[in-house]
Structure formats: structure tokens, C-alpha cells
Short mmCIF file of C-alpha atoms in Angstrom, two decimals:
data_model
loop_
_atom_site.label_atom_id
_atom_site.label_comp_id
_atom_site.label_asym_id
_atom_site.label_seq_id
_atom_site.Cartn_x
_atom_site.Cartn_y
_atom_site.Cartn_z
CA UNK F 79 -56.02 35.74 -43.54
CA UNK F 80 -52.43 35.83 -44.12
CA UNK F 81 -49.97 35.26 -40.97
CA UNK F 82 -47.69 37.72 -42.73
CA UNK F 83 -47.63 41.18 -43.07
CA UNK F 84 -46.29 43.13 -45.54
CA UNK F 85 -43.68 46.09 -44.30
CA UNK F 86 -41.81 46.43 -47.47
CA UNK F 87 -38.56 47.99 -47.43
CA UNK F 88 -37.41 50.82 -50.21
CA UNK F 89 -35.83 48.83 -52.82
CA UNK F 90 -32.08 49.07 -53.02
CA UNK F 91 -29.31 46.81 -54.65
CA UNK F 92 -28.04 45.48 -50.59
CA UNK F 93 -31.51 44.17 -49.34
CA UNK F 94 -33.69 44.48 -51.95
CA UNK F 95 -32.57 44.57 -55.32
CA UNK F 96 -36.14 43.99 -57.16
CA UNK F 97 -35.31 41.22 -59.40
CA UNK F 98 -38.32 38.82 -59.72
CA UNK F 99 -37.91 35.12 -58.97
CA UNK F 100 -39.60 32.74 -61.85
CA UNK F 101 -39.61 29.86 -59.64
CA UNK F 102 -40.31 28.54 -55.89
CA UNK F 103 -38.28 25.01 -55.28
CA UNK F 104 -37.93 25.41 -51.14
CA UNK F 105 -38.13 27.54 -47.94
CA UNK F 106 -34.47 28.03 -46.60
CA UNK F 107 -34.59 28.57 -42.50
CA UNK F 108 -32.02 31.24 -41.27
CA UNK F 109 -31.79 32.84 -37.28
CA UNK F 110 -30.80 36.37 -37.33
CA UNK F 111 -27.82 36.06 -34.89
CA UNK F 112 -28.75 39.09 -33.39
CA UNK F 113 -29.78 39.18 -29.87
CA UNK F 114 -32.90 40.17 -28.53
CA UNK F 115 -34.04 41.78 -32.20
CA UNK F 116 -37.40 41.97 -33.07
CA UNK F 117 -38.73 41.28 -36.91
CA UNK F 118 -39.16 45.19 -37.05
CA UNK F 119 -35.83 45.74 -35.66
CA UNK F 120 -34.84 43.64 -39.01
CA UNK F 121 -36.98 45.18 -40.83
CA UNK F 122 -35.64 48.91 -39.84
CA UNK F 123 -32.23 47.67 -40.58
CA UNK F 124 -32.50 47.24 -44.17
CA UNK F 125 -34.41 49.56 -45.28
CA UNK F 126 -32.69 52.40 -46.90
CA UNK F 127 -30.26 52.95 -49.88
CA UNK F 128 -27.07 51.34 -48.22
CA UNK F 129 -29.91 48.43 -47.13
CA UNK F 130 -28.19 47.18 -43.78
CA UNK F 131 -24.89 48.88 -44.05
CA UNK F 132 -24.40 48.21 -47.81
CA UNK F 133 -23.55 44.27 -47.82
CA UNK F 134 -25.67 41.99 -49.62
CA UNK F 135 -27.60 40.15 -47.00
CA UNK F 136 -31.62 40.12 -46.57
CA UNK F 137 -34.28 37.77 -46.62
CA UNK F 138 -37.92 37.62 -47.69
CA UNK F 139 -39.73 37.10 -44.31
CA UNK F 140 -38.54 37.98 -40.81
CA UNK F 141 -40.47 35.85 -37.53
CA UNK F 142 -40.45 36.85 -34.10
CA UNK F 143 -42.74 36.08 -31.18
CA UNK F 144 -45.38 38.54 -32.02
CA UNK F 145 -45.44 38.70 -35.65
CA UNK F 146 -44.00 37.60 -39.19
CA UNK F 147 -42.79 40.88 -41.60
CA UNK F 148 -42.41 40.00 -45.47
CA UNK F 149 -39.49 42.97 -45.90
CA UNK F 150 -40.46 42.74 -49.46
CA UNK F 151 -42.63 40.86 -52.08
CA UNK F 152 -42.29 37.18 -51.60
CA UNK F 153 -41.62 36.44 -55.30
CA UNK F 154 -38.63 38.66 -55.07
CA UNK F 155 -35.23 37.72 -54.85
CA UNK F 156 -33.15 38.03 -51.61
CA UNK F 157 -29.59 37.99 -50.90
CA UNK F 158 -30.32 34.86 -48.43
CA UNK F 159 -28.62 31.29 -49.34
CA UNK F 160 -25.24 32.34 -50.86
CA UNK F 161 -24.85 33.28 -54.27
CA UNK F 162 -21.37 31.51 -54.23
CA UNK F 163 -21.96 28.14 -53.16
CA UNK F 164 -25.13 25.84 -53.37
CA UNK F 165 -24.83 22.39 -52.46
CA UNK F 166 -28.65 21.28 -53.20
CA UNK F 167 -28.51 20.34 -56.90
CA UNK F 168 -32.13 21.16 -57.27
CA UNK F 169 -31.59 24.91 -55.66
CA UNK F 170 -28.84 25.36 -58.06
CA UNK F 171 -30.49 28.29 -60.95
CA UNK F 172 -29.88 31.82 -62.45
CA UNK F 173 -31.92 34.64 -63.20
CA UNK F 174 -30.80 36.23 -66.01
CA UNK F 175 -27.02 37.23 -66.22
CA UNK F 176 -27.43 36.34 -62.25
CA UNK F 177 -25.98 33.29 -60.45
CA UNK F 178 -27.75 32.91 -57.65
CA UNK F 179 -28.35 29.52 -56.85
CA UNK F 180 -30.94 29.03 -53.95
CA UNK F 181 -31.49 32.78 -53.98
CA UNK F 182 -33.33 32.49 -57.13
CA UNK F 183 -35.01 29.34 -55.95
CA UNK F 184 -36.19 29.59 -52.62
CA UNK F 185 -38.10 31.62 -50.28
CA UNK F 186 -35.63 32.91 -46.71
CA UNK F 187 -37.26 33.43 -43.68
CA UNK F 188 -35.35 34.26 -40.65
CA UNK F 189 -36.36 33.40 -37.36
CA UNK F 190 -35.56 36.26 -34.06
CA UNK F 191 -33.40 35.19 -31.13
CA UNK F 192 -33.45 36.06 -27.57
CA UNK F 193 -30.97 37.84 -25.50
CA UNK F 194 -29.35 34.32 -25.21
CA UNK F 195 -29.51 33.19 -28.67
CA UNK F 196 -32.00 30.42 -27.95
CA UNK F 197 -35.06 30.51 -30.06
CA UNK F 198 -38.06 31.30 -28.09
CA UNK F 199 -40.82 28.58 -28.32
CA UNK F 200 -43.72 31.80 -29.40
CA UNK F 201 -41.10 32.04 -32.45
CA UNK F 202 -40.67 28.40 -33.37
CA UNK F 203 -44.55 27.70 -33.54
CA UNK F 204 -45.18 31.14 -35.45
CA UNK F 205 -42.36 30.55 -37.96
CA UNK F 206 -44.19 26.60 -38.50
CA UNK F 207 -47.17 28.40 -39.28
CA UNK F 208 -45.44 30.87 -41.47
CA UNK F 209 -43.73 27.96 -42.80
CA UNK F 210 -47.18 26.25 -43.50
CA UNK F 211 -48.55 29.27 -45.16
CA UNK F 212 -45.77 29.68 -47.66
CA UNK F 213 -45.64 25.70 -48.73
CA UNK F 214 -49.36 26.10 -49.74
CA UNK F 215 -49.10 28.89 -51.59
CA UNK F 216 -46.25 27.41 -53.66
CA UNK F 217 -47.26 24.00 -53.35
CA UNK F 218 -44.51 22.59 -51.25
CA UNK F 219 -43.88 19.89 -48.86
CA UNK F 220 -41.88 18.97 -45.38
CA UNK F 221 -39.29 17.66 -47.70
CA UNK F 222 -38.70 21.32 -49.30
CA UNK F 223 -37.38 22.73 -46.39
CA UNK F 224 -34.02 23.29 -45.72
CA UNK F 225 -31.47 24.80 -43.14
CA UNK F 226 -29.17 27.77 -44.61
CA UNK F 227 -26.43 25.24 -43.42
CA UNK F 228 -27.61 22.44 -46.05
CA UNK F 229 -27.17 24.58 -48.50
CA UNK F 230 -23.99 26.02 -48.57
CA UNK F 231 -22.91 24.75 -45.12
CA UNK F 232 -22.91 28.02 -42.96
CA UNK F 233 -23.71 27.25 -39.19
CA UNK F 234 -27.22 28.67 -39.75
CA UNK F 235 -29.78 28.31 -37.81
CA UNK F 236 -26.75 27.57 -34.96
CA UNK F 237 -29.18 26.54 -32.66
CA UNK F 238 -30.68 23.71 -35.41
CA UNK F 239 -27.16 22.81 -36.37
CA UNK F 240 -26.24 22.27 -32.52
CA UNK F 241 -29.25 20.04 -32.08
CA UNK F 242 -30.37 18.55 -35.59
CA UNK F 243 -33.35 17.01 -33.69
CA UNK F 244 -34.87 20.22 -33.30
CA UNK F 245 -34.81 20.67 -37.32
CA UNK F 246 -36.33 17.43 -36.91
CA UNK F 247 -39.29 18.31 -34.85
CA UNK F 248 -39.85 21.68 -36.97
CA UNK F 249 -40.39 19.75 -40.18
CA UNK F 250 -42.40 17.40 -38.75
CA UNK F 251 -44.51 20.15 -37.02
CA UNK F 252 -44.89 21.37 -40.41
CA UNK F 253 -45.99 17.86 -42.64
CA UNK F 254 -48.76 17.42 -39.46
CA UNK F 255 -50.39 20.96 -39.87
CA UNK F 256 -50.03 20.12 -44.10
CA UNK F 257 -51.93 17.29 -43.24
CA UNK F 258 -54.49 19.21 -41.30
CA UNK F 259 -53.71 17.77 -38.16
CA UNK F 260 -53.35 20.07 -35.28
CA UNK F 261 -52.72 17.55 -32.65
CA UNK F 262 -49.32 19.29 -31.46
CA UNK F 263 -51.35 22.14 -30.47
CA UNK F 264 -52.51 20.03 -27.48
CA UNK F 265 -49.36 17.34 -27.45
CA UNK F 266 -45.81 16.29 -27.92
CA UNK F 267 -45.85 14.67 -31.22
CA UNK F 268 -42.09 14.45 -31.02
CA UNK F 269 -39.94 12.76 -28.06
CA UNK F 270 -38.26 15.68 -25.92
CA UNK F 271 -35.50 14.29 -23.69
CA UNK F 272 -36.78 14.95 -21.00
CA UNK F 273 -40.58 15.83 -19.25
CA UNK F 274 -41.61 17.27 -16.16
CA UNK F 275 -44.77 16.58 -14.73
CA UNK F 276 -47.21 19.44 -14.52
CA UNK F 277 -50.08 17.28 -12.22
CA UNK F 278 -49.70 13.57 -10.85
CA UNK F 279 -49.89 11.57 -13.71
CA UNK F 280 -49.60 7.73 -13.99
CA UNK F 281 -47.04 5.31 -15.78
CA UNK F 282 -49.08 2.63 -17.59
CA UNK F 283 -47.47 -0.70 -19.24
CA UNK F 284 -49.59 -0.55 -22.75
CA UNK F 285 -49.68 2.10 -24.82
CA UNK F 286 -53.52 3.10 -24.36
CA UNK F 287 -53.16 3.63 -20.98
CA UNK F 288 -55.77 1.84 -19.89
CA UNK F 289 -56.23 1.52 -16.23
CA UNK F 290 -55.68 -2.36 -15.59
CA UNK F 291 -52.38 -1.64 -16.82
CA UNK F 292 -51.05 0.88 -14.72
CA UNK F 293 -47.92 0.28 -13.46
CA UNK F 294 -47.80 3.79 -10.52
CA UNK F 295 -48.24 6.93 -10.51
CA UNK F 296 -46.05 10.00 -10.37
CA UNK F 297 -46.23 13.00 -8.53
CA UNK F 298 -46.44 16.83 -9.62
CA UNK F 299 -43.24 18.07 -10.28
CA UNK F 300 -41.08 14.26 -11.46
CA UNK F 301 -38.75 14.77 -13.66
CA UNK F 302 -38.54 11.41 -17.09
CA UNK F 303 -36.56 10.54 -19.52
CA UNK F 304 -38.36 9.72 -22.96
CA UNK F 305 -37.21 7.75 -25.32
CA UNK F 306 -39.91 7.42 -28.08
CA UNK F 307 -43.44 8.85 -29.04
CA UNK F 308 -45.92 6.00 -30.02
CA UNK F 309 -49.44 6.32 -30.86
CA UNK F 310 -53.33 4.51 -29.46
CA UNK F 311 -54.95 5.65 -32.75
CA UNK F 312 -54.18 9.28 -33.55
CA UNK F 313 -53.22 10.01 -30.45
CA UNK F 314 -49.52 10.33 -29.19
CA UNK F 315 -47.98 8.79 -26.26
CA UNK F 316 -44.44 9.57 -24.48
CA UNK F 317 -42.21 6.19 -23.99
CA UNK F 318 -40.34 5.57 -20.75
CA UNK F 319 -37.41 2.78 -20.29
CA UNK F 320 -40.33 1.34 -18.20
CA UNK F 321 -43.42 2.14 -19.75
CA UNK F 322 -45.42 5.18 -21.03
CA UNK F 323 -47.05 8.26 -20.26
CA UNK F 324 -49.45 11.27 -21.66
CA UNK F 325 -48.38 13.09 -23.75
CA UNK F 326 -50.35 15.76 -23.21
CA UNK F 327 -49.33 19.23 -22.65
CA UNK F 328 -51.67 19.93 -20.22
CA UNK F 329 -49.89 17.43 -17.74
CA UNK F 330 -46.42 17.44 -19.07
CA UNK F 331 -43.80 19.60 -20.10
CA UNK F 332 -41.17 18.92 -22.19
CA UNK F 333 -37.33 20.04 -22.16
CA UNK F 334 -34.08 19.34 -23.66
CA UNK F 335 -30.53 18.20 -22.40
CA UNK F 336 -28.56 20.89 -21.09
CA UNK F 337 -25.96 20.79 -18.05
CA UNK F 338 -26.31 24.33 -17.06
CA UNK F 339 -26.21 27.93 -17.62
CA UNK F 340 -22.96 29.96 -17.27
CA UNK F 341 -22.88 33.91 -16.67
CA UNK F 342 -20.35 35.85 -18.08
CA UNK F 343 -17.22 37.83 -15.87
CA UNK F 344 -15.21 39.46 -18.46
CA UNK F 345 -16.40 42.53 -20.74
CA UNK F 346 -16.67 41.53 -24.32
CA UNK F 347 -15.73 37.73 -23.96
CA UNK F 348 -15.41 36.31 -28.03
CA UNK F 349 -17.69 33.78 -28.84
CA UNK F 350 -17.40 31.53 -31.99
CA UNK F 351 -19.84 29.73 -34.50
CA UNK F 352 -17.57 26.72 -34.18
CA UNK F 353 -15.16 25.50 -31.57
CA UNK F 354 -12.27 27.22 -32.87
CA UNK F 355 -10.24 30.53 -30.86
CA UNK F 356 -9.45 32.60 -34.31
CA UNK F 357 -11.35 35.03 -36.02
CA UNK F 358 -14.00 35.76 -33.40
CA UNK F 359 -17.97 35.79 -34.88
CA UNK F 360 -19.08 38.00 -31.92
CA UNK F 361 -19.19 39.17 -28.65
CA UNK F 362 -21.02 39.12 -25.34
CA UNK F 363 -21.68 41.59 -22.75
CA UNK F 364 -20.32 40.97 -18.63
CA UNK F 365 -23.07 39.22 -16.64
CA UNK F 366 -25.34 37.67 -19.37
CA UNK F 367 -26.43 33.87 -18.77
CA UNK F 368 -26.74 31.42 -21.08
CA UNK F 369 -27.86 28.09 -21.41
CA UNK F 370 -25.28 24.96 -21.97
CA UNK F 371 -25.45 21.65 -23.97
CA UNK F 372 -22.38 20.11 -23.49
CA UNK F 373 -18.45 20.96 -22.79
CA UNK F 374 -15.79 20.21 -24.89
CA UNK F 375 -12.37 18.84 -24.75
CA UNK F 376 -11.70 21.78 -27.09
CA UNK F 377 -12.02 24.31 -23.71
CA UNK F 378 -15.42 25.32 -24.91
CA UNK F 379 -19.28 25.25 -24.02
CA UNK F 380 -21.38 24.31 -26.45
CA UNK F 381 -24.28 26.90 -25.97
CA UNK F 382 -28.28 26.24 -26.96
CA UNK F 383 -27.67 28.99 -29.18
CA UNK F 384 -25.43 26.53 -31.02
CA UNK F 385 -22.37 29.00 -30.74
CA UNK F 386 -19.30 28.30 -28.49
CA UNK F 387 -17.62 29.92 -26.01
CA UNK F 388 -14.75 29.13 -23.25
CA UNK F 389 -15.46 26.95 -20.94
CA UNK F 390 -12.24 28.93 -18.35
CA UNK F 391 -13.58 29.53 -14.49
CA UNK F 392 -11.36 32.99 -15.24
CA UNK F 393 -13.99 34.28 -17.32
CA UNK F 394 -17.37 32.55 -17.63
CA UNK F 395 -19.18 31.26 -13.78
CA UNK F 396 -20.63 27.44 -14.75
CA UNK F 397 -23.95 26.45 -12.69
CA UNK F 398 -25.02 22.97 -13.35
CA UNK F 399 -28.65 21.76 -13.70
CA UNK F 400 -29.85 20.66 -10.62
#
């Protein structure tokens, strides 16, 4: 049974122009940029004649965290990786008179962000299965997937420009379930930065964590740094600087490097998609919250969203991570 459901959207020539693709080469990932909107929100949006306000934009599959909509027939064309530019020679192609590069080529889905642009973990692990779906059906691997930024270098998905090691740990979520293996349903197959213990767990010098080597134990609630994932056999271990751990998600939880959250005092503060103060992308709304990744010497916070905004006490409220 498919993941995907089909709530087509009228054809048009913004959203959904009709043209059939003759060829499947890659899956290009795109975020929506829209905060807080569901796949049927998207899905709303461009259906009609002007299809989303009569600009060419649109992809095949839209992925929330309760469902995946196909807004039209997969082997259809979408206006999703940029007619104008392609910079993945094998995406490069033309459909008749049309040339539309990756959008002749490849499959777009677009994955739904929350209120503060982060993508939710319900979406990432529905859009890996979506992802998994599609690549059998057209015979695809890992290696076939691409951001909408390594194609024709648009900061898309920001959030997996912002942190390439999340791209990382999306593909390989993907090659494991190709390979049948669902052990990331139950563990961390990939390193986060940092864990937090769910139950008391111990610290063990060899990687089977057998008990003649334990080194201590740690109580509920400590707080690691990892710096590796090794394996005993098929299963996957977490690596301290002094030893390692379970990897298990049962007893651990996993979570990324970020300084703090900041909440917003002005009305309609500009954020940007790169740490520049021209030509705004957007706006946000007095007191949201969002999380941070770094500050820059620029005057700007680096968001999880991957956007940036200004890092001035006038007009955002900085609370570090305790």
C-alpha cells in the first residue's frame, strides 16, 4: 500500500501544466518555507487556474507529519528544480521545445515546516519513507537524491543547507531501509551531537558492551557528547571521548548543537535566507521563539530553520541553552 495519496490538483500552466516526463534520474528534496502549513494547505494552494497565485512553482509530492499528497501524477512534470539553471550534468534534459533541466528529470517532494521553520522529526521519517517508496518504483538509489540547493544552488531545504549533516543522516536513513534494514526504527544509526539519557545507562570500554568492561554508569537525565557510531555486528553503538554507549532509543535521546532560542520583540522583524540585510525573504510575527545554531560576526543568528535573523537585544530576547 502506497504511503502516498493522490489529491490531484486541476491542471493549469502555474502548478500543473500536464506535460509527461519520459524519464526518472533523481528525487530533488525541497521545504516549503511556509510556517506551520500542512501538505493540504499546499495542496489547496495550487489548485486552481492561476495555480498558487500564477507563478510557476509546484512540486510532485507534498510531506507533512500526518500524511504525503502527490498534487498530481508522479510522472508529470513540475515547476520544482529551476528551469534556468541546473548544475547536475546528469539532471540537465528537455521535453520537447521545453528546457527544463531537473524538472524533466526528477521527481520534487517538499517537506512541511513548523511554526519555527524546523522540520519536525514525524516529517523527516515520513518523507524517508516516501523517499523509499519513490526510489523503488523508479529504481533509484541513496546516491540519486539531491537537495534543491545542489542543483541550482538555492538555500533549499534551509534547514539541510544550515546543517549538511542532517542531509547526511536522511540519505543514509534512506540506503538502510533500501537495504531492508529497519534498525533506525529502534536506534541511532547516525552520531547526533549530543544524547540525553532517558534511564541509567552504563559507559563500557569495548564496543559490545560487555559487562567486564564497564567503565560506570550514568544516571537518568546526563547529558554526552558523541563523536562516532560503531557497530558489535549489526548493531550500532554511540562513541564517547571515553568510551561507548547504547544506542538505543529506548534509553537515549539524541539532539543537535544549538545555543538557544530567541523570541521575537518587534512586529514584522525581516529575516533572510543568507546573512545578508537587503532584499528581505520574509517576515516574522512579535513573540515567536525560535531555535539557534550559532551567532555571527555578521550581527545575525543562524536559526535551525537555516534562515538568519539579527542577533540586536533591541529586537530579538536571546536565552541560552542551559
Amino acid at each position: 500500500m502506497s504511503l502516498i495519496k493522490n489529491d490531484f490538483v486541476v491542471k493549469n500552466k502555474y502548478s500543473r501544466p500536464g506535460a509527461k516526463r519520459v524519464v526518472t534520474r533523481a528525487i530533488v528534496l525541497h521545504y516549503t518555507a511556509n510556517l506551520g502549513g500542512t501538505a493540504k494547505n499546499h495542496q489547496n494552494y495550487f489548485d486552481g487556474s492561476d495555480g498558487g497565485g500564477g507563478r510557476y512553482a509546484g512540486a510532485q509530492v507534498f510531506v507533512d507529519k500526518n500524511e504525503a499528497l502527490a498534487i498530481m501524477p508522479l510522472q508529470e512534470m513540475a515547476y520544482q528544480a529551476n528551469e534556468a539553471s541546473c548544475r547536475i550534468a546528469a539532471l540537465k534534459g528537455s521535453l520537447g521545445g521545453y528546457t527544463g533541466n531537473a524538472n524533466v528529470t526528477s521527481v520534487g517532494v517538499e517537506m512541511c515546516i513548523e511554526r519555527d521553520g524546523s522540520i519536525a522529526t514525524a516529517t523527516f521519517n515520513r518523507t524517508v519513507d516516501v523517499v523509499v517508496e519513490l526510489c523503488k518504483l523508479y529504481n533509484l538509489s541513496s546516491s540519486d537524491l539531491y537537495r534543491h540547493y545542489d542543483v541550482t544552488g538555492k538555500n533549499c531545504p534551509a534547514p539541510w543547507v544550515a546543517r549538511p549533516n542532517d542531509w547526511g543522516r536522511f540519505k543514509d536513513a534512506v540506503a538502510a531501509k533500501l537495504k531492508g534494514d529497519t534498525t533506525s526504527d529502534k536506534f541511532y544509526t547516525y552520531a547526533p551531537d549530543h544524547v540525553k539519557s532517558l534511564k541509567e545507562i552504563g559507559l563500557y570500554s569495548d564496543v559490545k558492551l560487555s559487562k567486564d568492561k564497564q567503565i560506570k554508569r550514568y544516571a537518568k537525565g546526563t547529558k554526552l557528547t558523541i563523536i562516532g557510531v560503531e557497530y558489535d555486528g549489526k548493531t550500532p553503538r554511540l562513541r564517547t571521548a571515553k568510551g561507548y554507549i547504547t544506542a538505543n532509543k529506548e534509553n537515549v535521546k539524541g539532539y543537535h548543537d544549538y545555543i538557544g532560542t530567541i523570541k521575537i520583540l518587534t512586529d514584522d522583524l525581516n529575516y533572510y535566507d543568507t546573512a545578508r540585510w537587503d532584499k528581505a525573504d520574509g517576515q516574522v510575527k512579535k513573540g515567536e521563539v525560535y531555535t539557534v545554531v550559532k551567532k555571527l560576526g555578521s550581527g545575525h543568528y543562524l536559526l535551525k530553520s537555516g534562515r538568519y535573523i539579527t542577533s540586536n537585544s533591541k529586537h530579538v530576547k536571546f536565552v541560552e541553552n542551559e
